[in-house]
Amino acid sequence: MNKDQLSSIMVIFGGTGDLTHRKLIPALYNLLNENKLPPSFAVVAIGRRDKTNEEYRKDLKEAAQKFSRFKIQEEKWADLEKRIYYYSLNFMDGEGYPDLEIYLRELENKYKTQGNRMYYLAVAPEYFEVIVGDLHKNQMTEKEGSWRRVVIEKPFGQDLESAQYLNHKITHAFSEENTYRIDHYLGKEMLQNIMVIRFANAFFEPIWNNKYIDHIQISSSEVVGVEERGGYYEKAGVLKDMLQNHMLQLLALTAMEPPVRLDTQSIRDEKVKVLKGLQQMSTEEVKANVIWGQYGAAGEIKGYREENRISPESNTETFMALKVQIENFRWSGVPFYIRTGKRMPTKSTEIIVQFKSMPKILYWQEYEDLQPNLLVIRVQPMEGVFMQFNAKQPGTETQVVPVQMDFCQNCHIGSNSPEAYERLLYDVMRGDSTLFTRWDEVEYSWRFIDTIAKVRKEMNIDFPNYEAGTWGPKKAQELLQKDGREWWNI
Ligand code: BG6
């Protein structure tokens, strides 16, 4: 990659926020450490508070020390730090943008960044429209011979209608090609690996369909609770916080057809087809197939309703489990069970493929409890692939037992996978939007979510209904049990 193409100014709206400290700055440091940042690069972090560059850089250093995957080396940090500038602006005040433009141009001359800019909106969603609108009004979104890209954090809208509205506003200012909608799960190593595992191995692809697969489980559990994000989470709940984006992206990558080529559009085309194929459930189906949960206190651990900035009567859900069907030739009849929640026993994201059983002859007659074949794509914290199959236990009798093969790519010393944000920021700079969500992906995911949200709104559930530190409400187990299946916690 020619580093000149990466030359740019990264303008962060929300410079004093959590995301900038925990993710963006550590990611930039790691990129610099791996020699991926061009010399002609600078950051302008915008915040409302008054701060000097020195004060701001000091805060960032502390955050980088805490959150960067590489240890901070003074010399390298100094190289990054001197290129980070704090700019105080109330971004709701349209009057301030002409001065910002002047400031950015000065830095562009200083750093020879050729007018290229990445606008990163690390702010609450209600500000997206205003910021993009003011950038556009002040002719900051386009420049002949330069690139101007906008990066938008989730949630992209609150439902289909608001997402369409927001998208309309954004396309006014930035083309689809220059709009990078972040889903940080797509930056995770193993999500990028799903396509490789599926399409580069003769083992898997031929049996990746309803003839051989019994069902698929996609599970993402967290140990933490809502933390300090009560204000946001009360509105989003797990449905909009995890299912609409991360979980549906995991599903799309697991279920998609092989793309004709590995280019951005071909891959996204296939993902969209999966989202389009999601069964639109009736009210009754939503009630039967979607399970909701909210954690209650356990010992020292607070219940959701006792958390900071949460209503004591809150009906927001922190857990959900659901059964979905993809209505196409490959997947007809194969249920996908999705489960995600906060305050569960472990932090883990996995895709578990359970294959159909062998005909119930031969070993079945003697060993009724023969275990199914499983393929597990481990996304985090372990990254790798796990397989379970049956083999003969050594000995004079023929005893069949399940055995496991476990490939873990980050368990070895020296392996240190890049953080999702490193890959994603680097991709924005080089203009590769494959790992970002295209508008129609967002659109179809909202179509699916809206149907569920509508039914949910009418439902009264007796919350809290699971104890912090457990696998969710009992009904989540029953969802699979009634189909003769169990959740796997591998
Ligand atoms: C975020 C959600 O998008 O993803 C959080 O807003 C959640 O609520 C987080 O905790 C999980 O991400 P990760 O990378 O820790 O699995």
PDB file of C-alpha atoms and ligand atoms in Angstrom, residues 23 153-154 184-185 188 220-222 224-225 227 229 232-233 241-242 245-246 342 347 349 380, ligand 1:
ATOM      1  CA  LYS A  23     -10.520   2.534  21.261  1.00  0.00           C
ATOM      2  CA  GLU A 153     -20.803   4.745  14.873  1.00  0.00           C
ATOM      3  CA  LYS A 154     -23.845   2.680  15.684  1.00  0.00           C
ATOM      4  CA  HIS A 184     -16.815  -3.115  15.131  1.00  0.00           C
ATOM      5  CA  TYR A 185     -17.498  -6.860  15.114  1.00  0.00           C
ATOM      6  CA  LYS A 188     -12.568  -8.772  14.628  1.00  0.00           C
ATOM      7  CA  SER A 220     -22.381 -13.740  22.397  1.00  0.00           C
ATOM      8  CA  SER A 221     -22.313 -13.399  26.144  1.00  0.00           C
ATOM      9  CA  GLU A 222     -20.847 -10.706  28.346  1.00  0.00           C
ATOM     10  CA  VAL A 224     -20.261  -6.979  32.417  1.00  0.00           C
ATOM     11  CA  GLY A 225     -23.526  -5.208  33.047  1.00  0.00           C
ATOM     12  CA  GLU A 227     -21.727  -0.064  33.110  1.00  0.00           C
ATOM     13  CA  ARG A 229     -24.047   3.693  29.628  1.00  0.00           C
ATOM     14  CA  TYR A 232     -28.085   5.104  25.980  1.00  0.00           C
ATOM     15  CA  TYR A 233     -28.905   1.541  26.924  1.00  0.00           C
ATOM     16  CA  ASP A 241     -27.490  -2.709  20.935  1.00  0.00           C
ATOM     17  CA  MET A 242     -26.423  -6.181  19.806  1.00  0.00           C
ATOM     18  CA  ASN A 245     -25.948  -5.063  14.180  1.00  0.00           C
ATOM     19  CA  HIS A 246     -23.315  -7.458  15.569  1.00  0.00           C
ATOM     20  CA  LYS A 342     -25.174  -8.978  29.676  1.00  0.00           C
ATOM     21  CA  LYS A 347     -17.412 -13.392  28.011  1.00  0.00           C
ATOM     22  CA  THR A 349     -18.686 -15.152  21.219  1.00  0.00           C
ATOM     23  CA  GLN A 380     -13.534 -14.284  21.311  1.00  0.00           C
TER      24      GLN A 380
HETATM   25  C1  BG6 B   1     -21.029  -2.682  21.677  1.00  0.00           C
HETATM   26  C2  BG6 B   1     -22.242  -2.600  22.542  1.00  0.00           C
HETATM   27  O1  BG6 B   1     -21.354  -2.386  20.346  1.00  0.00           O
HETATM   28  O2  BG6 B   1     -20.484  -3.985  21.761  1.00  0.00           O
HETATM   29  C3  BG6 B   1     -21.894  -2.963  23.971  1.00  0.00           C
HETATM   30  O3  BG6 B   1     -22.776  -1.302  22.484  1.00  0.00           O
HETATM   31  C4  BG6 B   1     -21.198  -4.298  24.044  1.00  0.00           C
HETATM   32  O4  BG6 B   1     -23.038  -2.974  24.804  1.00  0.00           O
HETATM   33  C5  BG6 B   1     -20.048  -4.349  23.051  1.00  0.00           C
HETATM   34  O5  BG6 B   1     -20.710  -4.467  25.352  1.00  0.00           O
HETATM   35  C6  BG6 B   1     -19.453  -5.726  22.971  1.00  0.00           C
HETATM   36  O6  BG6 B   1     -18.312  -5.658  22.184  1.00  0.00           O
HETATM   37  P1  BG6 B   1     -17.102  -6.654  22.388  1.00  0.00           P
HETATM   38  O7  BG6 B   1     -16.129  -6.294  21.333  1.00  0.00           O
HETATM   39  O8  BG6 B   1     -16.585  -6.438  23.783  1.00  0.00           O
HETATM   40  O9  BG6 B   1     -17.694  -8.029  22.247  1.00  0.00           O
END
